[in-house]
Amino acid sequence: MPSPSAPRPAPPPARGIVLIAVLVPVIAALALWAFAWPAARLAPRDLPVGVAGPAAATAPLERSLAARGGAFEVHRYAGEAAAREAIENREVYGAVVVSAGGPELLTASAASPAVAQLLREAVAGQAPPGTEVRVTDVVAAPPSDPRGAALGASLLPLSLAGVATGVLVWRFGLRGPYAPAALLAAAALAGAVAAALGHGWLGVLTGDWWAEAGTLALAVLAVGSAVAGLAALLGPAGIGLGALTVVLLGNPFSGAASAPELLPEPAGALGQWLPPGAAGTALRSVAYFDGHGAAGPVLVLALWSAFGLAALALGRRRGAPGPDGTARARSPLPAA
């Protein structure tokens, strides 16, 4: 009988060839589905928009929007001021104000340049021939990132930083208070560096620096603690599960490059419950909308962080597999 410390025999070459030949196409198909499917099916789905003005004047527009097969979720406002406030509070992406001077479209390209363009096209198509629709960008995207590309692209590096943090915590076998301390320190520094780059150098973040740094740090902590916690419970399989969930599903389902309401279901809704989607929504809120709409996604990130730290503690007590594949000794429970 081989000793527990003896190296495991290598799998037969034929078995390895079959596994590679089967797994690689499956992974490629899954990646294409996760990244290409949402991008190929972009369309408004219950997209919150506002309509403001006298009821008699706005009724035809409301009926027209409501008739577009659930594309828009129409909110009614008394006037332009109320519609502007709703946009600034991230209750709607835009609003059409109908007055004696003609229709005016209020947008918020900072919330989603893709949605702002979609609303311009939709409202222009509904207007009578020869009618000019005035457009006002209530909360404009920063001039250095008018299409929101830089903000959307920032989620993948944050996700990778979080995954790397979790892997390193597990790989170095940190136990007791050292693992949470390492996660918190790495997340805080990563958030500060990312905020410095995005706010100071690139100029794509224009809100309160501390709020941006805190949001970015919480995003890294959510991913890092989840990966470290899953690794503490499941070993290397936990790292794979965490990385696939965050990178393969979380990033393409985040809606950061467009909007969650433009993604096919259930991708749009699911993405907001994963760290990248929650981080993207929270970052837009603190960077461009004075924190309005950030409470929900920040809570999601906090829940992921709490889950990861709890799993980390539970895995340590259960003696989960360590980096060498052997079970770690259970941590002694504190004396009563």
Coordinates of N, CA, C and O in Angstrom, one line a residue, residues 50-52 61 80 83-84 87 94-99 101-107 123 131-138:
G50 N -38.6 57.9 -18.4 CA -39.6 58.8 -17.9 C -40.3 59.6 -19.0 O -39.8 59.8 -20.0
V51 N -41.6 60.0 -18.6 CA -42.4 60.8 -19.5 C -42.9 62.0 -18.6 O -43.5 61.7 -17.6
A52 N -42.7 63.2 -19.1 CA -43.2 64.4 -18.3 C -43.9 65.3 -19.1 O -43.6 65.5 -20.3
L61 N -47.4 59.3 -26.5 CA -46.0 58.8 -26.4 C -46.0 57.6 -25.4 O -45.3 56.6 -25.7
E80 N -40.5 68.8 -16.0 CA -39.1 68.6 -16.3 C -38.2 68.5 -15.1 O -37.3 67.7 -15.0
A83 N -38.4 65.1 -13.6 CA -37.8 64.1 -14.5 C -36.3 64.2 -14.4 O -35.6 63.2 -14.3
R84 N -35.7 65.4 -14.3 CA -34.3 65.6 -14.1 C -33.8 65.0 -12.8 O -32.8 64.3 -12.7
I87 N -33.6 61.3 -13.0 CA -32.4 60.8 -13.8 C -31.2 61.0 -12.9 O -30.3 60.0 -12.8
G94 N -33.5 58.1 -18.7 CA -33.7 59.3 -19.5 C -35.2 59.6 -19.4 O -36.0 58.8 -18.8
A95 N -35.6 60.7 -20.0 CA -37.0 61.1 -19.9 C -37.3 62.0 -21.1 O -36.5 62.7 -21.6
V96 N -38.6 61.9 -21.6 CA -39.1 62.8 -22.6 C -40.0 63.8 -22.0 O -41.0 63.4 -21.3
V97 N -39.7 65.1 -22.2 CA -40.5 66.2 -21.7 C -41.3 66.8 -22.8 O -40.7 67.3 -23.8
V98 N -42.6 66.7 -22.7 CA -43.5 67.3 -23.8 C -44.0 68.6 -23.3 O -44.7 68.7 -22.2
S99 N -43.8 69.6 -24.1 CA -44.3 71.0 -23.7 C -44.8 71.7 -25.0 O -44.7 71.1 -26.1
G101 N -43.3 74.0 -26.5 CA -42.2 74.2 -27.4 C -41.8 73.0 -28.1 O -40.8 73.1 -28.9
G102 N -42.4 71.9 -27.9 CA -42.0 70.6 -28.6 C -41.4 69.7 -27.6 O -41.1 70.0 -26.4
P103 N -41.1 68.4 -28.1 CA -40.5 67.4 -27.2 C -39.1 67.7 -26.9 O -38.3 68.2 -27.8
E104 N -38.6 67.4 -25.7 CA -37.2 67.4 -25.3 C -36.8 66.1 -24.7 O -37.5 65.6 -23.8
L105 N -35.7 65.6 -25.1 CA -35.2 64.3 -24.5 C -34.1 64.6 -23.5 O -33.1 65.3 -23.9
L106 N -34.3 64.1 -22.3 CA -33.3 64.2 -21.3 C -32.6 62.9 -21.2 O -33.2 61.9 -21.0
T107 N -31.3 62.9 -21.3 CA -30.5 61.6 -21.2 C -29.5 61.7 -20.1 O -29.3 62.8 -19.5
V123 N -36.8 58.0 -29.7 CA -37.7 59.2 -29.6 C -37.8 59.9 -30.9 O -38.8 60.4 -31.3
T131 N -40.4 67.2 -37.0 CA -40.3 67.7 -35.6 C -38.9 67.5 -35.1 O -38.3 66.4 -35.2
E132 N -38.3 68.5 -34.6 CA -36.9 68.5 -34.1 C -37.0 68.2 -32.6 O -37.7 68.9 -31.8
V133 N -36.3 67.1 -32.2 CA -36.3 66.7 -30.8 C -35.0 67.3 -30.1 O -33.9 66.9 -30.5
R134 N -35.2 68.2 -29.2 CA -34.0 68.7 -28.5 C -33.5 67.6 -27.5 O -34.3 66.9 -26.9
V135 N -32.2 67.5 -27.4 CA -31.6 66.6 -26.5 C -30.7 67.3 -25.5 O -29.9 68.1 -25.9
T136 N -30.9 67.0 -24.2 CA -30.1 67.5 -23.1 C -29.5 66.4 -22.3 O -30.2 65.5 -21.8
D137 N -28.2 66.4 -22.2 CA -27.5 65.3 -21.5 C -27.4 65.8 -20.0 O -26.5 66.6 -19.7
V138 N -28.3 65.3 -19.2 CA -28.4 65.8 -17.8 C -27.1 65.4 -17.0 O -26.6 66.3 -16.2

